[in-house]
mmCIF file of C-alpha atoms and ligand atoms in Angstrom:
data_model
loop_
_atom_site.group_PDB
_atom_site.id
_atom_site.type_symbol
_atom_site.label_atom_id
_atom_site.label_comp_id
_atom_site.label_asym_id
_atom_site.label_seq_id
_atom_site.Cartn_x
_atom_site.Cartn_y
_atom_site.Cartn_z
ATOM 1 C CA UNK A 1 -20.857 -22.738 7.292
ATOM 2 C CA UNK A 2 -18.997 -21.969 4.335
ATOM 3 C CA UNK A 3 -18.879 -19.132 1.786
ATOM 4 C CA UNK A 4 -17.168 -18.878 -1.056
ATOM 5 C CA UNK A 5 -16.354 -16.109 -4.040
ATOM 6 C CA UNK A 6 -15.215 -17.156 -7.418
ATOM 7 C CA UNK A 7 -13.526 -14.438 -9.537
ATOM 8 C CA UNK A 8 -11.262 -14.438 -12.631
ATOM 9 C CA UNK A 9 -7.573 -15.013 -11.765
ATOM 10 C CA UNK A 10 -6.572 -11.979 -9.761
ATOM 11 C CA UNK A 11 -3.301 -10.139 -11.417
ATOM 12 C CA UNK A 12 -0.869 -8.395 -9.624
ATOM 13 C CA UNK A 13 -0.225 -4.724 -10.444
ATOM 14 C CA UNK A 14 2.989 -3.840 -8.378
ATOM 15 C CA UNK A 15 5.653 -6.648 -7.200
ATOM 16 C CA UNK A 16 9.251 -7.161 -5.921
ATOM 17 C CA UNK A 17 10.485 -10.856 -7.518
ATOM 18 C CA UNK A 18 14.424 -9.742 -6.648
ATOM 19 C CA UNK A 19 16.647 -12.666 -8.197
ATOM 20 C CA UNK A 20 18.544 -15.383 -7.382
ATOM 21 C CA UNK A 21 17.676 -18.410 -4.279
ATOM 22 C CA UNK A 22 15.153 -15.339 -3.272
ATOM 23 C CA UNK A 23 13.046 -15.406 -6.511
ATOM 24 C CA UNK A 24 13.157 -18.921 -6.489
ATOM 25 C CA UNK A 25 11.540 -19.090 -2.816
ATOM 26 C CA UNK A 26 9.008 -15.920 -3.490
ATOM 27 C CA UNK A 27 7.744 -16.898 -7.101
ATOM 28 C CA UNK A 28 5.489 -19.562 -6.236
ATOM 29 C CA UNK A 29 3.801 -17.708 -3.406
ATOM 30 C CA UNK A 30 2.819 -15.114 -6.286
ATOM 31 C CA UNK A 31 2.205 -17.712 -9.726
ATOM 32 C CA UNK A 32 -0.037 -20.013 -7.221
ATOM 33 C CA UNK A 33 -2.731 -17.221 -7.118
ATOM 34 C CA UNK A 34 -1.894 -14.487 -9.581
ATOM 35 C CA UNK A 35 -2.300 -14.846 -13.069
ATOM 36 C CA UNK A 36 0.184 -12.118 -14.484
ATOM 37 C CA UNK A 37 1.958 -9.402 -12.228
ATOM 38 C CA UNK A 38 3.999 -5.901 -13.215
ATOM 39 C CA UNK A 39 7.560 -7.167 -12.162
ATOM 40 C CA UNK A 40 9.464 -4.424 -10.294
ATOM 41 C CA UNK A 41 12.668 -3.140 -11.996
ATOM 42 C CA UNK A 42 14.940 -2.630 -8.800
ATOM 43 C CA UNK A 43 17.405 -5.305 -8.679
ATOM 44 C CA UNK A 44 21.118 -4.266 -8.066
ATOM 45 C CA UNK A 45 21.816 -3.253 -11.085
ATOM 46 C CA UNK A 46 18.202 -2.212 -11.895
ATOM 47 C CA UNK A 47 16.610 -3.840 -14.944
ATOM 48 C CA UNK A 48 17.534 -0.285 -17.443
ATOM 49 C CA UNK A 49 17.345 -1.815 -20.838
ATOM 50 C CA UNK A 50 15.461 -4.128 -22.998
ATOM 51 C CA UNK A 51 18.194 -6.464 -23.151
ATOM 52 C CA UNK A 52 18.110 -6.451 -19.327
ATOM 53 C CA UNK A 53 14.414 -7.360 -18.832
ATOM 54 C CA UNK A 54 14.504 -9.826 -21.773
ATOM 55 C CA UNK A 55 17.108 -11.837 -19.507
ATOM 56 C CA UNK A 56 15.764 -11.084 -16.007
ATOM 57 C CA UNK A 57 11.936 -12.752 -17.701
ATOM 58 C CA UNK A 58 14.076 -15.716 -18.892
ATOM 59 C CA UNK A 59 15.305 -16.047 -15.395
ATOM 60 C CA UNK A 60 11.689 -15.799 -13.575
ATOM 61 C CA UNK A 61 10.437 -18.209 -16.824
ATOM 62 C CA UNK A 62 13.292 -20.241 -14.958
ATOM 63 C CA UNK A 63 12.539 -20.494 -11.759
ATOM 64 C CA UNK A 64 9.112 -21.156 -11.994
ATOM 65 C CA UNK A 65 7.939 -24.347 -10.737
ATOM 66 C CA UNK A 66 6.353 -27.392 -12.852
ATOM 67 C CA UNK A 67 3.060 -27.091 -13.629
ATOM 68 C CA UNK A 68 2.403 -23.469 -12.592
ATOM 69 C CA UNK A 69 1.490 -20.801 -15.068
ATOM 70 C CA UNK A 70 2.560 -17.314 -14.549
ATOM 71 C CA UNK A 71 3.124 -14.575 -17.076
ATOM 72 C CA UNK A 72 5.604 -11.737 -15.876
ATOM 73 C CA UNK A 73 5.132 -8.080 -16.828
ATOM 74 C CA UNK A 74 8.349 -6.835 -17.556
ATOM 75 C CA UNK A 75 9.297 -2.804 -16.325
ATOM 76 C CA UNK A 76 12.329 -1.124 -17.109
ATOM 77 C CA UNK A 77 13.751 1.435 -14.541
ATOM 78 C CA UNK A 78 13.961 4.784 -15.457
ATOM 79 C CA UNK A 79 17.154 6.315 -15.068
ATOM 80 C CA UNK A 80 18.611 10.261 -16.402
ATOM 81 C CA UNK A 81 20.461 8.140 -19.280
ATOM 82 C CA UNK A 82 17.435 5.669 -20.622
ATOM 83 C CA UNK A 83 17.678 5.493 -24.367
ATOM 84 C CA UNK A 84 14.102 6.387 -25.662
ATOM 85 C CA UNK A 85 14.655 4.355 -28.850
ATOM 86 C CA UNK A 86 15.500 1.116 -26.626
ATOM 87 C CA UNK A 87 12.455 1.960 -24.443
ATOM 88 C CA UNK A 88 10.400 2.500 -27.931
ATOM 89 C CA UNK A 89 11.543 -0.988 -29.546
ATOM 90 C CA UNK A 90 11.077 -2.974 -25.713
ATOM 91 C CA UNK A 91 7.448 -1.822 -26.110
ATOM 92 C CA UNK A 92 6.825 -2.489 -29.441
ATOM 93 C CA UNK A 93 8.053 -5.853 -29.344
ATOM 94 C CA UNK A 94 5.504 -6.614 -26.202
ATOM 95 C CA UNK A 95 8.631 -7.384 -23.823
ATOM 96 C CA UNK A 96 7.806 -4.203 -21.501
ATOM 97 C CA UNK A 97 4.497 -2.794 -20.020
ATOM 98 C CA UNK A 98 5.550 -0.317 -18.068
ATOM 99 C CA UNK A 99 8.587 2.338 -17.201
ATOM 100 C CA UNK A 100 9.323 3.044 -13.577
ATOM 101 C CA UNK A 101 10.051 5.964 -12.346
ATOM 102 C CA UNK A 102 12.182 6.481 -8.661
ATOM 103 C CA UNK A 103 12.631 9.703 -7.211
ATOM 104 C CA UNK A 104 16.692 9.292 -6.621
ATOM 105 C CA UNK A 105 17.070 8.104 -3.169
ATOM 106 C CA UNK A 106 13.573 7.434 -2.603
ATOM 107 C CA UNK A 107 13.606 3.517 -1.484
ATOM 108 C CA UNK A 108 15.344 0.398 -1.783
ATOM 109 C CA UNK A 109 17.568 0.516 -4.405
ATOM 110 C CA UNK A 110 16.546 4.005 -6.494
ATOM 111 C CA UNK A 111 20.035 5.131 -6.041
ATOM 112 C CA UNK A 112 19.942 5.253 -10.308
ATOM 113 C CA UNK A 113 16.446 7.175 -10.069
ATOM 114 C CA UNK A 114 15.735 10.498 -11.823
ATOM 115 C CA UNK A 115 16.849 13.623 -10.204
ATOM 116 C CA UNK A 116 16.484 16.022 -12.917
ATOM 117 C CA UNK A 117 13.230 15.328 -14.534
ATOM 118 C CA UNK A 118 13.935 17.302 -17.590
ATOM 119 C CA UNK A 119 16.678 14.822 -18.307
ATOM 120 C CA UNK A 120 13.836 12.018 -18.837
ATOM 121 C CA UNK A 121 11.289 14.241 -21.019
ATOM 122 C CA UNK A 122 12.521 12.957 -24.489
ATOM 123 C CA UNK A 123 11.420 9.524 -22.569
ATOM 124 C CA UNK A 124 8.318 10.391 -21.552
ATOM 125 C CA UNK A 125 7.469 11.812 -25.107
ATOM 126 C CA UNK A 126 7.737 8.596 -26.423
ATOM 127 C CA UNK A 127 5.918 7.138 -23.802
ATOM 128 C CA UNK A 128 3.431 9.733 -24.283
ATOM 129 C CA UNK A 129 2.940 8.854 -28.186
ATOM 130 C CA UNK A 130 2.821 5.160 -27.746
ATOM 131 C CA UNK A 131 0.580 5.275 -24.696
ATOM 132 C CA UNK A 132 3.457 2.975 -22.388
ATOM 133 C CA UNK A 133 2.446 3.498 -18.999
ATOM 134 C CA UNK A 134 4.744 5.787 -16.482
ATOM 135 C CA UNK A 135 4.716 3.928 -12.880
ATOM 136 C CA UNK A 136 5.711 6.004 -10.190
ATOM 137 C CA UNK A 137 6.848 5.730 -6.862
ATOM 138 C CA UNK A 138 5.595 8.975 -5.867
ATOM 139 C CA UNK A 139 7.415 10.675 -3.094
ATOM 140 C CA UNK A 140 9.772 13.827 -2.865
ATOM 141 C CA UNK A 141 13.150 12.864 -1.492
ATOM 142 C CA UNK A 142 13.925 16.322 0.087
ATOM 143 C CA UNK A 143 15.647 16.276 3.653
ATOM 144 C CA UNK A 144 12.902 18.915 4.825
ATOM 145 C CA UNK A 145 9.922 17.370 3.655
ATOM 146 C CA UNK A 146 8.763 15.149 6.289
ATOM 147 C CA UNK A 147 8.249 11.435 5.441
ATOM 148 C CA UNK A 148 4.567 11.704 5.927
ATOM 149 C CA UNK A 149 3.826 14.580 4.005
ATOM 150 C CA UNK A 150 5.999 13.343 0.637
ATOM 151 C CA UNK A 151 3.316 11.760 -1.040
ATOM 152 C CA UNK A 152 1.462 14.731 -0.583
ATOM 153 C CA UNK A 153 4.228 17.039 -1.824
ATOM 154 C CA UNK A 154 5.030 14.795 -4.490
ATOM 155 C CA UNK A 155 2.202 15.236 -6.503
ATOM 156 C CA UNK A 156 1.727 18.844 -6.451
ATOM 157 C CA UNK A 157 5.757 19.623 -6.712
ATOM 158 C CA UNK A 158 6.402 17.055 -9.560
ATOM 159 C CA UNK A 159 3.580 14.807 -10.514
ATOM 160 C CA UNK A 160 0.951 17.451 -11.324
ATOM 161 C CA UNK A 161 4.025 19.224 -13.477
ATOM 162 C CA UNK A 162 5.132 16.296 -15.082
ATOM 163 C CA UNK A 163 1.339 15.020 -16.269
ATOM 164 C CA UNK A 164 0.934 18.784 -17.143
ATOM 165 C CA UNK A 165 4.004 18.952 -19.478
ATOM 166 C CA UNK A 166 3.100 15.687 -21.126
ATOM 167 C CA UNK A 167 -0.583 15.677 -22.305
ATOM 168 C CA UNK A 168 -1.480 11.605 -22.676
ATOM 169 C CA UNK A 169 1.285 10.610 -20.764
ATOM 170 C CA UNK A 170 -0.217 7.441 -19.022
ATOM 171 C CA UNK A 171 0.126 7.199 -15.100
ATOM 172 C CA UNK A 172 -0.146 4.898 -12.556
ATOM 173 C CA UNK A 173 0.723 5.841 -8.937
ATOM 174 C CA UNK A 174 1.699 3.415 -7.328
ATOM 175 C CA UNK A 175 1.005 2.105 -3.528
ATOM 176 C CA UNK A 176 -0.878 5.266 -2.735
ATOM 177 C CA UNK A 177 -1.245 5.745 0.783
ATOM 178 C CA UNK A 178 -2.713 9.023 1.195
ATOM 179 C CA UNK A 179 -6.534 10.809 0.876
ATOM 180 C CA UNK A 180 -4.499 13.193 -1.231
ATOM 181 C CA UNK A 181 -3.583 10.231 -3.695
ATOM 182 C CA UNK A 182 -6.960 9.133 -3.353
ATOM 183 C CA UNK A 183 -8.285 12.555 -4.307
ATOM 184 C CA UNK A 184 -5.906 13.427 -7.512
ATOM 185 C CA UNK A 185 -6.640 9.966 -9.030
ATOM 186 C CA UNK A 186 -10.359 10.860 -8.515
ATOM 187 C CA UNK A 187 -10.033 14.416 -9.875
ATOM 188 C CA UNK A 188 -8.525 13.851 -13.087
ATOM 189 C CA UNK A 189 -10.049 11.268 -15.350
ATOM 190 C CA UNK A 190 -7.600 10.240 -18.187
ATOM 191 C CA UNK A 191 -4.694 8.578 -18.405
ATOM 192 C CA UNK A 192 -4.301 8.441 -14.692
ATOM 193 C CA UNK A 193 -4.891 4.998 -12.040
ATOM 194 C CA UNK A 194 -3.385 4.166 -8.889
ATOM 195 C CA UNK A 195 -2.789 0.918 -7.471
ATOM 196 C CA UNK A 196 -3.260 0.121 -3.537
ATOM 197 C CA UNK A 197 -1.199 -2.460 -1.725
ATOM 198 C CA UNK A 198 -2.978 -4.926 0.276
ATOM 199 C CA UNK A 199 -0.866 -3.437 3.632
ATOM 200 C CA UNK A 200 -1.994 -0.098 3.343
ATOM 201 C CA UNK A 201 -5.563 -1.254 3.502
ATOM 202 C CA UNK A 202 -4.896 -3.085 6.965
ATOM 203 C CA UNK A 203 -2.269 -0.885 8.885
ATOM 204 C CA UNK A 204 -1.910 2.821 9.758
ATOM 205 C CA UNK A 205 1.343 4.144 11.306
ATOM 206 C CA UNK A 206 -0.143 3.282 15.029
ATOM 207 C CA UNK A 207 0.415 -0.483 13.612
ATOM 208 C CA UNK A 208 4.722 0.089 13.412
ATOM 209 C CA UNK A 209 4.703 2.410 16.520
ATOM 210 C CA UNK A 210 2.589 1.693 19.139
ATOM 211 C CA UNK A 211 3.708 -0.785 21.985
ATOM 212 C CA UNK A 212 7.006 -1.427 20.655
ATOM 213 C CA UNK A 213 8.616 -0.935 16.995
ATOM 214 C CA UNK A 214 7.141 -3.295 14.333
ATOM 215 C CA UNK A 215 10.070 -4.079 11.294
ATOM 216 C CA UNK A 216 7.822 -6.384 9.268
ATOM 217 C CA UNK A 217 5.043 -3.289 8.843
ATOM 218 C CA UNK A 218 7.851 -1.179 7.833
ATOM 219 C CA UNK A 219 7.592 0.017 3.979
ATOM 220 C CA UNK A 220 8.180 2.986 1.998
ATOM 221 C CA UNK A 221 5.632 4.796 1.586
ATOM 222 C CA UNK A 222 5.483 4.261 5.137
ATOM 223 C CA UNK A 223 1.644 4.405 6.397
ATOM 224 C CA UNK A 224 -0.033 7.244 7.072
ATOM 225 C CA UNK A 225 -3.066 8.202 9.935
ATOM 226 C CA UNK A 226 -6.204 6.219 10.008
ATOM 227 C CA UNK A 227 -8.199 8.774 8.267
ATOM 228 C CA UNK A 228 -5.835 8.195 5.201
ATOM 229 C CA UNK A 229 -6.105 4.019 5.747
ATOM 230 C CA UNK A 230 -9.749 5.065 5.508
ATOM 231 C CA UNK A 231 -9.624 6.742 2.532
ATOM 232 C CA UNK A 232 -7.869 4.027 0.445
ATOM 233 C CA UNK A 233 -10.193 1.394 1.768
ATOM 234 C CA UNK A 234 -12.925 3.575 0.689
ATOM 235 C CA UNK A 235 -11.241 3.810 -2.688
ATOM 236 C CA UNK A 236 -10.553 0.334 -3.364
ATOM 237 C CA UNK A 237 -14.030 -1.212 -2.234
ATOM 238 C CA UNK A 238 -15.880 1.587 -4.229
ATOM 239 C CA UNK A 239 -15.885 -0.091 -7.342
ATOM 240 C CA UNK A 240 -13.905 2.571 -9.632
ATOM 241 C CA UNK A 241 -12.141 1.486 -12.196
ATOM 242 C CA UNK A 242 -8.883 3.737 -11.330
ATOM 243 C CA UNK A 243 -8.103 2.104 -8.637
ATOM 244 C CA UNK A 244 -6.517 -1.824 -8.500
ATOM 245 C CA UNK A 245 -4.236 -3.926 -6.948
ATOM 246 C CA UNK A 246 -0.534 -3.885 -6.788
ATOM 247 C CA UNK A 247 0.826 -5.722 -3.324
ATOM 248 C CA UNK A 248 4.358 -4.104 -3.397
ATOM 249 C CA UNK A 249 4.884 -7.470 -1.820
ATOM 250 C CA UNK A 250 9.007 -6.588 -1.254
ATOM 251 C CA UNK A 251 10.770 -9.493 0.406
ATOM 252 C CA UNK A 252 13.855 -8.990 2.643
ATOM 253 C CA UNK A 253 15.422 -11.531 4.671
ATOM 254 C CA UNK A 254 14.573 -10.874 8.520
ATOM 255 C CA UNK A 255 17.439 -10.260 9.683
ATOM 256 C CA UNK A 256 17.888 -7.442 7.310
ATOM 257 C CA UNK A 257 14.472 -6.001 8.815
ATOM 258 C CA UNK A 258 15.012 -6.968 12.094
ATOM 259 C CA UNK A 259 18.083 -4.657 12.055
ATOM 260 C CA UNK A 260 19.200 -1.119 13.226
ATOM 261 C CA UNK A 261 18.672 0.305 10.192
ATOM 262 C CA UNK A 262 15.817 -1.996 8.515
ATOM 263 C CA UNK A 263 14.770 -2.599 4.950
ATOM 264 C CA UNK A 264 11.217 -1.101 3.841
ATOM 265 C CA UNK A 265 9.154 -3.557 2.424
ATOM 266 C CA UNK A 266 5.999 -5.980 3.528
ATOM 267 C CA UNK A 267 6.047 -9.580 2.442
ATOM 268 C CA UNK A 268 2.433 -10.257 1.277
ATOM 269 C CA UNK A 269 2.326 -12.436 -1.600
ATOM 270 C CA UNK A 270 1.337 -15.687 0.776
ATOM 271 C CA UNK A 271 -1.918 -14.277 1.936
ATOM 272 C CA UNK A 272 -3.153 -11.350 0.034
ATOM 273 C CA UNK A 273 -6.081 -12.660 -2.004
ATOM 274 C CA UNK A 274 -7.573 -14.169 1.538
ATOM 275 C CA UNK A 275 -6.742 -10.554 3.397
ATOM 276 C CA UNK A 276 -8.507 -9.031 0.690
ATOM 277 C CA UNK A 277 -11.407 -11.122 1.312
ATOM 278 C CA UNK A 278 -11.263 -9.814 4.950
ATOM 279 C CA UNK A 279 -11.006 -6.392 3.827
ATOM 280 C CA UNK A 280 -13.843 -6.004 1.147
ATOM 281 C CA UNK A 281 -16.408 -8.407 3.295
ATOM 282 C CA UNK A 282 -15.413 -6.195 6.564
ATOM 283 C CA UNK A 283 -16.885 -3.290 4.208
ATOM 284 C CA UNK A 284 -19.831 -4.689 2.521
ATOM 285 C CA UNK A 285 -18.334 -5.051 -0.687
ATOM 286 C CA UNK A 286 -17.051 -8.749 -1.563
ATOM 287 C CA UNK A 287 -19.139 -7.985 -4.949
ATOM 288 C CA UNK A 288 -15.812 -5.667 -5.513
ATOM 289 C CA UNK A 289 -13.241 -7.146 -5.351
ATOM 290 C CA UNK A 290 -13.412 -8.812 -8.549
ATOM 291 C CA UNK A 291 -13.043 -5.716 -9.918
ATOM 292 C CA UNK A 292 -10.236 -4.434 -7.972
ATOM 293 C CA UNK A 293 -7.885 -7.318 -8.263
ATOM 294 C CA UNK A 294 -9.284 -9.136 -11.889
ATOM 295 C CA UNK A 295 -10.800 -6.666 -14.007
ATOM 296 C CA UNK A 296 -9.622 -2.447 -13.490
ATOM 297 C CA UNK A 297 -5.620 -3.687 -13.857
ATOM 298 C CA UNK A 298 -6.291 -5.371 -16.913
ATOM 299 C CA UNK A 299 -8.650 -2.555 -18.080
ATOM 300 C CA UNK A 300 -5.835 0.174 -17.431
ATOM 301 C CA UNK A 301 -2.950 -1.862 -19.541
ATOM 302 C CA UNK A 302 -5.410 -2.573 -22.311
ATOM 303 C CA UNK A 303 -4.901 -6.771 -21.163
ATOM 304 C CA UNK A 304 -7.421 -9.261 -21.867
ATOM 305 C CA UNK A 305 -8.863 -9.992 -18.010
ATOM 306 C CA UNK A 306 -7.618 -13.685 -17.303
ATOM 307 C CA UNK A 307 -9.375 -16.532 -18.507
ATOM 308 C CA UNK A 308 -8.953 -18.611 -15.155
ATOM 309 C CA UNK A 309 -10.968 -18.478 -11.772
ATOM 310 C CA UNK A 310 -9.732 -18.488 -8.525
ATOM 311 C CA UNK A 311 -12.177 -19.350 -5.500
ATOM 312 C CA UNK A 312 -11.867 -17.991 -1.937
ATOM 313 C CA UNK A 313 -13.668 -19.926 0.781
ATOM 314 C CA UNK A 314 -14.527 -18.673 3.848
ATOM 315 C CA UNK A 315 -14.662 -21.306 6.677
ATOM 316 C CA UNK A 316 -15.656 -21.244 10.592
ATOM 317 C CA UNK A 317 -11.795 -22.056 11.606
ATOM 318 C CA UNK A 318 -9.570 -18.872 11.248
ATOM 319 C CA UNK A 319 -6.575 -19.660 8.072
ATOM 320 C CA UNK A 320 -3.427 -20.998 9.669
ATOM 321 C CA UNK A 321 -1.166 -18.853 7.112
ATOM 322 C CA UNK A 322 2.323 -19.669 7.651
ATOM 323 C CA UNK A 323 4.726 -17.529 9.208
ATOM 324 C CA UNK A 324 7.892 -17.096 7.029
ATOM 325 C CA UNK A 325 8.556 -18.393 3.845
ATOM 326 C CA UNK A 326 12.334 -20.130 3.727
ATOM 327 C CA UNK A 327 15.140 -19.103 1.591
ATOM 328 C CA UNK A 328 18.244 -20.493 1.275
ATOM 329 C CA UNK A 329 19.713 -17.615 2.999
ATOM 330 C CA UNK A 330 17.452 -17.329 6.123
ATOM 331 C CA UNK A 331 13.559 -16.510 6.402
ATOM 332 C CA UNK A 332 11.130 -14.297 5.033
ATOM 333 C CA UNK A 333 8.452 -12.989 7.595
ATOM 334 C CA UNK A 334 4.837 -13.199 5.755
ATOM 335 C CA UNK A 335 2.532 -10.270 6.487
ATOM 336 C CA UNK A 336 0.666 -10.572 9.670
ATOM 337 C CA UNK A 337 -2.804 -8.542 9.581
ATOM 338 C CA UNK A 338 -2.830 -9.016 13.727
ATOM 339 C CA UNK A 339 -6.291 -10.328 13.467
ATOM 340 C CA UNK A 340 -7.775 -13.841 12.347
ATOM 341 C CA UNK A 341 -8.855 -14.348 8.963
ATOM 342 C CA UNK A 342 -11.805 -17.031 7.847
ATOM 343 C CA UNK A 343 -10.678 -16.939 4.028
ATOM 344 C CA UNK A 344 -8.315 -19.220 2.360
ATOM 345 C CA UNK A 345 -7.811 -20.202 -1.671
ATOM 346 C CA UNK A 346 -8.935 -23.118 -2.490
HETATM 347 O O1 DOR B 401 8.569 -0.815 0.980
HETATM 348 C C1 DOR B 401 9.085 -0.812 -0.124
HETATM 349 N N1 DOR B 401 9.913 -1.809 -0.522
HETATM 350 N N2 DOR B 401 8.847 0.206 -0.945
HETATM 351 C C2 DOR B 401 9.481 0.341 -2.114
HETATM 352 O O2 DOR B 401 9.230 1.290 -2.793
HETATM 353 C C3 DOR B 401 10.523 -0.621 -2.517
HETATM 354 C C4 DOR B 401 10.336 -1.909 -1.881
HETATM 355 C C5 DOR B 401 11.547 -2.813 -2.002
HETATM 356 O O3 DOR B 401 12.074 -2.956 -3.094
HETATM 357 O O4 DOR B 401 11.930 -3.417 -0.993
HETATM 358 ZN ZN1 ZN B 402 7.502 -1.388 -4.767
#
């Protein structure tokens, strides 16, 4: 028997493109379902100014294939030395949607991230008056803070401040992965949304652990408990409009991951719309997802919600979802939920 869901064309809140032979070989696995995605800033050099995400568009325009259509939400980085009056005229002119902001030292390349935040408040002022949304990667970088507790920590040691200290400063945690994210998005109802990767929905920290160390479920933030997995599914199937997609889909090459000290990032660009599927019908709440991946990311950066549909089909036969993706400079592991999944895109 076979099911199927039609929804607009699902957007993409929160994604790693990188450059180079690698944007080339991860590009297509995004523009083939997603309509329009929030293009992480964290190349090496980041993407700081206008001029800089002007040129690194022109080179995703560039690599995208023939007859796909893909439109690329440009985000600068957010750095202690960010010119507000560059960051003013890159959001006037519609070139940038978004600022992000690293913690210094807080993941793959956020070695240029803020470590004194009142260094970046003439920025956020600006942001503040023409309502450009502040993405955040929210976790405290402090040597004492355990990893799974700086999400927590995060937002009551600088997130709470900073949103405090800037009335209509627009925020959107990203990849939340906590009850406590879940629970400040929930308890303050302006100017704040979250986005949920399709990972964190799937895997708690038993999933890198247990029975031998997993790489390829390795990402920063790194999952929490199951009670916190919980929580987010609960968040993203409930309907709100606060919370919405972003994959974080981060490719590194496996040997880089497969490595003594391994990069943090899931690949899940391939197969997110049919894990999704999974996720929401394994809840009760297919009927949702339109909103979570179509309709609340568009809603939260004032965006028209995509014209186009895209259909999932669920069929008998599990999805034979390949493996790695190839890049001219090795392979790319895809996301593995450990389980079979019926759903494909049609
Ligand atoms: O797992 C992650 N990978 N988390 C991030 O914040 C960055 C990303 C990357 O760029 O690889
Ligand atoms: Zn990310």
């Amino acid at each position: 028997m076979t099911q199927s869901l039609t929804i607009p064309r699902p957007d993409d809140w929160h994604l790693h493109l990188r450059d180079g032979a690698m944007l080339q070989a991860v590009l297509p696995e995004t523009a083939r379902d997603f309509g329009r995605a929030i293009i992480m800033p964290n190349l090496v050099p980041p993407v700081v100014t206008g001029a800089d995400a002007a040129a690194y568009r022109d080179r995703i325009m560039a690599a995208l294939p023939e007859g796909m259509t893909f439109d690329p939400l440009m985000t600068l980085y957010l750095t202690e030395a960010t010119d507000p009056a560059d960051v003013r005229a890159a959001a006037e002119s519609g070139l940038v949607k978004a600022l992000k902001l690293y913690p210094a030292g807080a993941t793959t390349n956020s070695a240029s991230g803020v470590r004194d935040f009142d260094k970046v408040r003439p920025v956020l002022e600006i942001m503040a008056e023409i309502g450009l949304p502040l993405c955040v990667h929210g976790e405290v970088t402090d040597s004492d803070i355990d990893i799974f507790d700086r999400e927590a920590v995060f937002i009551d040691r600088v997130l709470d401040p900073i949103r405090r200290a800037t009335p209509g400063l627009r925020v959107v945690m990203e990849h939340i992965t906590t009850s406590n994210g879940v629970d400040y998005v929930k308890a303050n109802d302006r100017d704040l949304g979250a986005t949920i990767t399709t990972h964190h929905l799937i895997i708690n920290r038993n999933h890198i652990l247990v029975g031998g160390i997993k790489p390829h479920y390795y990402c920063l933030p790194v999952a929490k408990r199951e009670e916190h997995r919980l929580a987010l599914r609960a968040a993203a199937t409930s309907g709100d409009a606060r919370f919405f997609l972003g994959t974080d889909s981060a490719p590194h090459l496996d040997h880089l991951k497969e490595h003594a000290c391994g990069c943090a990032g899931c690949f899940t660009a391939t197969n997110t719309m049919p894990l999704l599927a999974h996720v929401f019908e394994e809840d009760g709440a297919l009927d949702k997802l339109e909103g979570f991946a179509s309709r609340n990311g568009p809603a939260f950066y004032g965006l028209p919600v995509n014209a186009e549909t895209l259909t999932l089909v669920k069929s008998d036969t599990a999805t034979a979802f390949p493996a790695k993706i190839d890049t001219p400079d090795g392979p790319v592991t895809v996301f593995d939920p450990g389980y079979p999944v019926h759903w494909s895109v049609q």
